[in-house]
Short mmCIF file of C-alpha atoms in Angstrom, two decimals:
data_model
loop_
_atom_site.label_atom_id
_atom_site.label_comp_id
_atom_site.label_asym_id
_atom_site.label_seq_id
_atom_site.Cartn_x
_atom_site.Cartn_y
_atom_site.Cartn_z
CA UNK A 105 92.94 103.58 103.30
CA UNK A 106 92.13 100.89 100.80
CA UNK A 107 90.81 97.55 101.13
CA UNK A 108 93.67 96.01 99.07
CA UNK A 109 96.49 94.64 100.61
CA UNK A 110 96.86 91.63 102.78
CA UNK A 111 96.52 90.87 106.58
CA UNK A 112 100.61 92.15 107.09
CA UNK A 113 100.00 95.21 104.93
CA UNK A 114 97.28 96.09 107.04
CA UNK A 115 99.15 95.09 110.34
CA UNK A 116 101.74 97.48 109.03
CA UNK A 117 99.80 100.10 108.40
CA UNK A 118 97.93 99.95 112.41
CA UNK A 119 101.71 99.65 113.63
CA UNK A 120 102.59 103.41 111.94
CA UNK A 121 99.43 104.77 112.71
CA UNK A 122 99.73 103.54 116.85
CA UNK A 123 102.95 105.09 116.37
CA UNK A 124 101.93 108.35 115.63
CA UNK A 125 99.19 108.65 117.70
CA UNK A 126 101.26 107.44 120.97
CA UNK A 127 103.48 110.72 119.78
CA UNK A 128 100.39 113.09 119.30
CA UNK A 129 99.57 111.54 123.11
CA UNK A 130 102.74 112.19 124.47
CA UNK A 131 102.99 115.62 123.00
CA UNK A 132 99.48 116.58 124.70
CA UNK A 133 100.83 115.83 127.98
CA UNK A 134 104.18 116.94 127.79
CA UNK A 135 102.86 120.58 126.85
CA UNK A 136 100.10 122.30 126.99
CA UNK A 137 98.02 120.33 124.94
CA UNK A 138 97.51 120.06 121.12
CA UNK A 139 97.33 122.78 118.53
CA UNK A 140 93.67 122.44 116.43
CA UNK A 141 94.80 120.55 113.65
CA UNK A 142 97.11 118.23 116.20
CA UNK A 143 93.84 117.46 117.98
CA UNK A 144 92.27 117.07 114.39
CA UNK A 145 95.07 114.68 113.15
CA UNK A 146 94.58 112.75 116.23
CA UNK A 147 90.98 112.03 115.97
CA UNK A 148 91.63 111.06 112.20
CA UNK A 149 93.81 108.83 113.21
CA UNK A 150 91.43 107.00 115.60
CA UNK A 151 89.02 106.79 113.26
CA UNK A 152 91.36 104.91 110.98
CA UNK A 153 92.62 102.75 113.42
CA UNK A 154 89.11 101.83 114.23
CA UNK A 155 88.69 101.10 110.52
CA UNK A 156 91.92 99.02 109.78
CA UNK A 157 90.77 96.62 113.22
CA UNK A 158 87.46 96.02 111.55
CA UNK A 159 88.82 94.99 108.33
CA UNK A 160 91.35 93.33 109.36
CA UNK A 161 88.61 90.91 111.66
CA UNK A 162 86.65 91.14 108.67
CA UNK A 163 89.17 89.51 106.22
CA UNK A 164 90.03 87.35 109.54
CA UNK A 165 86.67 85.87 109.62
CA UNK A 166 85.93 85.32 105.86
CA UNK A 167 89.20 83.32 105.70
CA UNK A 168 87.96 81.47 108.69
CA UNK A 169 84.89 80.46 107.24
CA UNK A 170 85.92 80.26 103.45
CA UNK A 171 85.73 83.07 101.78
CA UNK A 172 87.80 85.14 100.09
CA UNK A 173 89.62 87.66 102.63
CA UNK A 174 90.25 90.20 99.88
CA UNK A 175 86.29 90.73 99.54
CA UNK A 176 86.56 92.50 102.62
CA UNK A 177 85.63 95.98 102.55
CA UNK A 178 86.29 99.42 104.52
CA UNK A 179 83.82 100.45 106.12
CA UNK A 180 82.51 103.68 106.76
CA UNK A 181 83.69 105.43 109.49
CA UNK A 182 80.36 106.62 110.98
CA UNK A 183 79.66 102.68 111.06
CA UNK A 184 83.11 102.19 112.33
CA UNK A 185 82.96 104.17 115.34
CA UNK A 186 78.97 103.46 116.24
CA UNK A 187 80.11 100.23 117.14
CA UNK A 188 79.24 99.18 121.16
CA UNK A 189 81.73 97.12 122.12
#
């Protein structure tokens, strides 16, 4: 995932990626769990959903005060998912 793109682009992007990982869900209950790189695929696409969230409030809140949204920047995903919410 890049940083390019605007606010819809990026809204787009979390829509397909809830998408597959309500399928991925559904699939772990509805059998007897997930294959390896299911479980894998699953967890990367946490992680990115985390990611797209936090730059989307990112270019939410530099617009909000003034700045320029597209300065926003992914962020890592180890700094992603340390958050405490």
């Amino acid at each position: 995932m890049n940083a390019a793109g605007n606010n819809d682009e990026i809204l787009d992007n979390i829509g397909a990626l809830v998408a597959e990982e309500r399928a991925l869900r559904a699939r772990s209950t509805q059998s007897l769990g997930l294959a390896p790189e299911e479980q894998q695929r699953l967890r990367s696409v946490e992680v990115q959903l985390d990611q797209c969230w936090d730059l989307l409030r990112q270019r939410r809140a530099k617009s909000e005060f003034g700045e320029n949204p597209d300065e926003a920047a992914v962020r890592p995903a180890g700094e992603v998912e340390g958050y405490q919410g």
